[in-house]
Tab-separated table of C-alpha atoms in Angstrom:
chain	number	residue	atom	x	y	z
A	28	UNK	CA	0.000	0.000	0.000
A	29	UNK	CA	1.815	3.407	-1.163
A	30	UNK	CA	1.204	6.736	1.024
A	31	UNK	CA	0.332	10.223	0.218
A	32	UNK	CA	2.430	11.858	-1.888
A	33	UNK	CA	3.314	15.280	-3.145
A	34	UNK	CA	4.975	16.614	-6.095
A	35	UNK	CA	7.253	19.315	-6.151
A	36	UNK	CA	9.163	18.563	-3.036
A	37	UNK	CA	10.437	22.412	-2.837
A	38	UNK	CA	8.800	25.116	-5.427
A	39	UNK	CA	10.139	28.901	-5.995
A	40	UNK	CA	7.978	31.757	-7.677
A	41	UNK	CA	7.818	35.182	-8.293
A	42	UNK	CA	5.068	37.131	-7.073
A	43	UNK	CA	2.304	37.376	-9.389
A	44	UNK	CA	3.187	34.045	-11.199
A	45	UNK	CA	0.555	30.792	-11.466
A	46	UNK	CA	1.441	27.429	-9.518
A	47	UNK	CA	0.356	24.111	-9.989
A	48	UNK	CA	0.996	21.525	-6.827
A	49	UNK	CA	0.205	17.667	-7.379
A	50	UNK	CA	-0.921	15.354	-5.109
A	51	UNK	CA	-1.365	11.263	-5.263
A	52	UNK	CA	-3.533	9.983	-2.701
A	53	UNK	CA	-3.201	6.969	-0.837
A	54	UNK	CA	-4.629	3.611	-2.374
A	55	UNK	CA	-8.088	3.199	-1.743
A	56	UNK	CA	-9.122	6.795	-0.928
A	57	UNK	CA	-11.711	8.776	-2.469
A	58	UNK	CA	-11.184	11.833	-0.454
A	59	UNK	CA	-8.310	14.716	-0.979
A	60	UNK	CA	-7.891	17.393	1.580
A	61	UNK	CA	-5.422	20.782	0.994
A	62	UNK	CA	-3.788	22.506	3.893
A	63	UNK	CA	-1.618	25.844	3.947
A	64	UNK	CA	0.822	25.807	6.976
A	65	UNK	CA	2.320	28.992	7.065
A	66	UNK	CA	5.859	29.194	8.930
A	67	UNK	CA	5.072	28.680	13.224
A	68	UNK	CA	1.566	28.089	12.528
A	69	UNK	CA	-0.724	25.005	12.474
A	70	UNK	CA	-2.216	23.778	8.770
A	71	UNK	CA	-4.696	25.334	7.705
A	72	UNK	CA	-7.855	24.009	5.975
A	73	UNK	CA	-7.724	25.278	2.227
A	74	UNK	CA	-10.686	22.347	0.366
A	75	UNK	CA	-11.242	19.147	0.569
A	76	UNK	CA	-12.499	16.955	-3.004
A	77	UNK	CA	-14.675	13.944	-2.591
A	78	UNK	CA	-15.575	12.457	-6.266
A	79	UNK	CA	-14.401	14.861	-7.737
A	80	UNK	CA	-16.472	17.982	-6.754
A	81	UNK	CA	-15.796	20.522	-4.290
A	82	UNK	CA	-16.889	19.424	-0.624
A	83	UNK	CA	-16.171	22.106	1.794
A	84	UNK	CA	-13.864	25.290	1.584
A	85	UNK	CA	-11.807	27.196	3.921
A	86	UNK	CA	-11.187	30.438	4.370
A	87	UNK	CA	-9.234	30.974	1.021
A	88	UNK	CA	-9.685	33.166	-1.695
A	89	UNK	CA	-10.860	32.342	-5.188
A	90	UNK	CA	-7.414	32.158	-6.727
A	91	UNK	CA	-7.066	28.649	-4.814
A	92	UNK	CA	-8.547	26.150	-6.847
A	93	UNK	CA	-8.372	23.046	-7.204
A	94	UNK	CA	-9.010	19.754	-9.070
A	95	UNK	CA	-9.408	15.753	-8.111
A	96	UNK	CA	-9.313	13.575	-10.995
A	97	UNK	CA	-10.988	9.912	-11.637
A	98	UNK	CA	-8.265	8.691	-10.211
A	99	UNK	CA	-7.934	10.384	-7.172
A	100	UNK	CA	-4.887	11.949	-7.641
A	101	UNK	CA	-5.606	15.928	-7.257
A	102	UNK	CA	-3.938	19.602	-8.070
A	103	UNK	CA	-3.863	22.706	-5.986
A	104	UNK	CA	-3.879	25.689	-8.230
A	105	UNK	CA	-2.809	28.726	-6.854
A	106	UNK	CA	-3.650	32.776	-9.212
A	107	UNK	CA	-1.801	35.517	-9.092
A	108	UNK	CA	0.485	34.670	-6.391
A	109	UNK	CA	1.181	36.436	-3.335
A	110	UNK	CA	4.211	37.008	-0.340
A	111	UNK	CA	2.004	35.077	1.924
A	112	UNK	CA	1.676	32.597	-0.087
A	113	UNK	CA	4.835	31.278	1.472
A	114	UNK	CA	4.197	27.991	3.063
A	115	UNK	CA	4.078	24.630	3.456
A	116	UNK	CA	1.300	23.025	1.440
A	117	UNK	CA	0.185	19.792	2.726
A	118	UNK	CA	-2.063	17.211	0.949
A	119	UNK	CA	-4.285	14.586	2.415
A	120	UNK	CA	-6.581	11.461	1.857
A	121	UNK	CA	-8.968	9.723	3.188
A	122	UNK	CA	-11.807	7.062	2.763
A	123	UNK	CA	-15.157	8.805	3.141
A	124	UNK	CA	-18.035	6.200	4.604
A	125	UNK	CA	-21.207	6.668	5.792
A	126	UNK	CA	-19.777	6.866	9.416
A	127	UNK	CA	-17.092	9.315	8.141
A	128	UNK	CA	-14.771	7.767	11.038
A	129	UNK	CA	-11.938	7.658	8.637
A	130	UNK	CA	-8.683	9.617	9.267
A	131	UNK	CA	-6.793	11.400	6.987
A	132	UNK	CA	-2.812	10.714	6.211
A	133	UNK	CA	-0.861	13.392	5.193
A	134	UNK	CA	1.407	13.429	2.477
A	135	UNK	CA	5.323	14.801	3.228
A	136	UNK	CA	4.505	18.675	1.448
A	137	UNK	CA	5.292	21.381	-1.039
A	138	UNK	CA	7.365	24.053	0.037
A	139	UNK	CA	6.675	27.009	-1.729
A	140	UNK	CA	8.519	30.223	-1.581
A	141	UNK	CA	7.302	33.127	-3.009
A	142	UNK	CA	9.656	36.223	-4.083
B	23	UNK	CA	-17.608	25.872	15.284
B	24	UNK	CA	-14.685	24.044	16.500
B	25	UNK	CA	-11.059	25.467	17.769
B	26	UNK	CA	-8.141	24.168	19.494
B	27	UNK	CA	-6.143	25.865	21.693
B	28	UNK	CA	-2.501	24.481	22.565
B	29	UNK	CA	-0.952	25.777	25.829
B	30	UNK	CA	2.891	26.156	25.696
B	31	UNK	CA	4.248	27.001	22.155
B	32	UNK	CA	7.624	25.471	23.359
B	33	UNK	CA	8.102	22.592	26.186
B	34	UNK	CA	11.321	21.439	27.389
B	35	UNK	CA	11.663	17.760	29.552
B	36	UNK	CA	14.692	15.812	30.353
B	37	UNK	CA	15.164	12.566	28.643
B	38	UNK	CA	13.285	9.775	30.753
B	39	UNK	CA	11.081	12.652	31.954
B	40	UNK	CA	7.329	12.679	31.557
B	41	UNK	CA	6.238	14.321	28.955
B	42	UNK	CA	2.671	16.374	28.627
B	43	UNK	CA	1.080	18.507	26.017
B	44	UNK	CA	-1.987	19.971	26.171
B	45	UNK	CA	-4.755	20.509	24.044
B	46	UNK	CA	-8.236	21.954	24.821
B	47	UNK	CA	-10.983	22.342	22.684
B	48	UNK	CA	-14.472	23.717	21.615
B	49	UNK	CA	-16.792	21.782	19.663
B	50	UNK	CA	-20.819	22.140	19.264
B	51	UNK	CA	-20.757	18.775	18.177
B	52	UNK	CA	-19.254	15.397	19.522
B	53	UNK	CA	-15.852	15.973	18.293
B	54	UNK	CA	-13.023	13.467	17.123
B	55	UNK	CA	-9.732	14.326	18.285
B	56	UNK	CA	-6.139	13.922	16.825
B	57	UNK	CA	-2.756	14.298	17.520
B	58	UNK	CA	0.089	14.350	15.074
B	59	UNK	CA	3.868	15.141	14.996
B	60	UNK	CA	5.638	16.475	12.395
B	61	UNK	CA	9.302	16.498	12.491
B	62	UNK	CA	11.881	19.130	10.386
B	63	UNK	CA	10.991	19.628	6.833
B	64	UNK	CA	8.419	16.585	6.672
B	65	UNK	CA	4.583	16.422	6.782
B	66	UNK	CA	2.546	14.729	9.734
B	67	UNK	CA	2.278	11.744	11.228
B	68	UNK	CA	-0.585	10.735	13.154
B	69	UNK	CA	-0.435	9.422	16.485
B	70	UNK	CA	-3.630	8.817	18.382
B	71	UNK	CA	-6.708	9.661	17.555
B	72	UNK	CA	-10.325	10.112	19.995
B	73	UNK	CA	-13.470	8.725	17.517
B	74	UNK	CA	-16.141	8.431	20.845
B	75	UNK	CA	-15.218	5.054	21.959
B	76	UNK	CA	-12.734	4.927	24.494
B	77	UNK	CA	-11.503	7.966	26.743
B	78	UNK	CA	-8.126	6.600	26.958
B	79	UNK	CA	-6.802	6.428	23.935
B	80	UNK	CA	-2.945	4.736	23.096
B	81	UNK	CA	-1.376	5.329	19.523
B	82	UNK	CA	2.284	4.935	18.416
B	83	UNK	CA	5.640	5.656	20.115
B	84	UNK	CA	4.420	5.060	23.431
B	85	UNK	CA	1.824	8.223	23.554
B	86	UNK	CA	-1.168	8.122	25.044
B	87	UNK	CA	-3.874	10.864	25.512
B	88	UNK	CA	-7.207	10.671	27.565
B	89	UNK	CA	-10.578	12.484	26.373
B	90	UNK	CA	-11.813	14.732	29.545
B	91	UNK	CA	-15.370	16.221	28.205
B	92	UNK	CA	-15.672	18.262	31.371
B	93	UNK	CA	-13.053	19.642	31.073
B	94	UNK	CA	-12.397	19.779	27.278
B	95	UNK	CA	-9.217	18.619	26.954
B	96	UNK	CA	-7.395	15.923	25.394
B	97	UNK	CA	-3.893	15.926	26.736
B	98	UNK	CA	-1.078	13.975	25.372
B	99	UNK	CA	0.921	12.169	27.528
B	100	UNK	CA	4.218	9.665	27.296
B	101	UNK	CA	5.850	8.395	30.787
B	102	UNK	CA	9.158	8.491	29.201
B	103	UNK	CA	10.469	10.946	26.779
B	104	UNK	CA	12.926	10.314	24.561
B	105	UNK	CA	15.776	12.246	22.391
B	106	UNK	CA	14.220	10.901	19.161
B	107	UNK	CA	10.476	12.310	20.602
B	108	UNK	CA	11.867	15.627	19.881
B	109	UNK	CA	9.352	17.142	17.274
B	110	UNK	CA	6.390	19.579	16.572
B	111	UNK	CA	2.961	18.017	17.861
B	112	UNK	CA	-0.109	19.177	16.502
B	113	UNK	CA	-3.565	18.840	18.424
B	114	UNK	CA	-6.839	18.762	15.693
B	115	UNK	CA	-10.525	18.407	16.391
B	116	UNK	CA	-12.994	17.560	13.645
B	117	UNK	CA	-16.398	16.541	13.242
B	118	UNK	CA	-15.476	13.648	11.404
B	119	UNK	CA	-12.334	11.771	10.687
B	120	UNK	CA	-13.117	12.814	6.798
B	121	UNK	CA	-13.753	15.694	7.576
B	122	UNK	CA	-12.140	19.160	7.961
B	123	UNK	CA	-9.858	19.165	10.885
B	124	UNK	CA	-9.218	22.550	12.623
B	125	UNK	CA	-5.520	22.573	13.799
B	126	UNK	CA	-3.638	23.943	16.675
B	127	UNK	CA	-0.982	26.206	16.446
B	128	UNK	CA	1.224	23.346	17.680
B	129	UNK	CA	3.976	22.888	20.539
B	130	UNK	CA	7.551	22.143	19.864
B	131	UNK	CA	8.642	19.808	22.116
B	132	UNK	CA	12.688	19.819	23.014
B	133	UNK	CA	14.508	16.768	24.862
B	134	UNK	CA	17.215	17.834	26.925
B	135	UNK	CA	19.930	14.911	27.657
């Protein structure tokens, strides 16, 4: 059984520029969830995809979007990047069940810097 | 809504020394609880985690944390810390395990030998 993972490992941009962050979830999982953890602070949630539609939304701006594909493998898109974009940008999956008692694994990250 | 609140950004123990973290929490619903640790540069790991079945709850690495409702806490405990145990540990309360989880701000915990 393969984990959660995330691909780039490290990612510089220029302010203003587009990103594109990939994420394979874990075998089995139908469920992709995007965090931002900003430098000191605790993730924060971004979305979360569950058959590929939108299922819940933080407190993010438009220019974070995002996509989950048949395969469950997803993207985090990010517009018009800004300075606090800065973080690290954490993916995870889970199995969603009628008792939703799943947990979700975490893959390792993106690191993006933003100039 | 839901929130976590972490008490002690940064806790220092000896090695072999008890270790506690603490976590409180506010939930309108019956929450789940989580704790994960996330060491230099890499994502998180879960631990433990609180789904309504047992208050005492034991995950990996010899960490245990017990579910207090009246009080509202869910503290994370290990009788005997050691050098490797020296990470960032992350308390999160959800309303489901698939759902979103609502983080801490974390506590770094150091290991002094």
């Amino acid at each position: 059984e393969t984990g959660v993972t995330q691909s780039p490992t490290h990612l510089i941009k220029t302010r203003g520029q587009q990103v594109t962050l990939r994420c394979s979830s874990q075998s089995g999982h139908n469920t992709v969830s995007w965090y931002q953890q900003a430098l000191g602070q605790g993730p924060q949630f971004i979305f979360q995809y569950y058959r590929e539609e939108e299922n819940g939304r933080g407190n993010f701006p438009p220019r974070f979007s995002g996509l989950q594909f048949p395969n469950y493998s997803s993207e985090l898109n990010v517009n018009a990047l800004e300075l606090d974009d800065s973080a690290l940008y954490l993916c995870a999956s889970s199995l969603a069940t009628a008792g939703g008692t799943d947990t979700q694994y975490f893959g390792p990250g993106t690191r993006l810097t933003v100039l | 809504a839901q929130s976590v609140t972490q008490l002690g950004s940064h806790v220092s123990v000896s090695e072999g020394a008890l270790v506690l973290l603490r976590c409180n929490y506010s939930s309108s619903v019956p929450p789940y609880l989580f704790w994960y640790v996330q060491y230099p540069n890499q994502g998180l790991q879960l631990l433990l985690k609180y789904t309504s079945a047992a208050t005492l709850v034991k995950g990996i690495n010899g960490f245990e944390a017990e579910f207090k409702k009246s009080e509202t806490s869910f503290h994370l405990t290990k009788p005997s810390a050691h050098m490797s145990d020296a990470a960032e540990y992350f308390c999160a309360v959800s309303r489901g395990g698939t759902y979103k989880y609502i983080f801490g701000t974390g506590t770094r915990l150091k290991v002094l030998a």
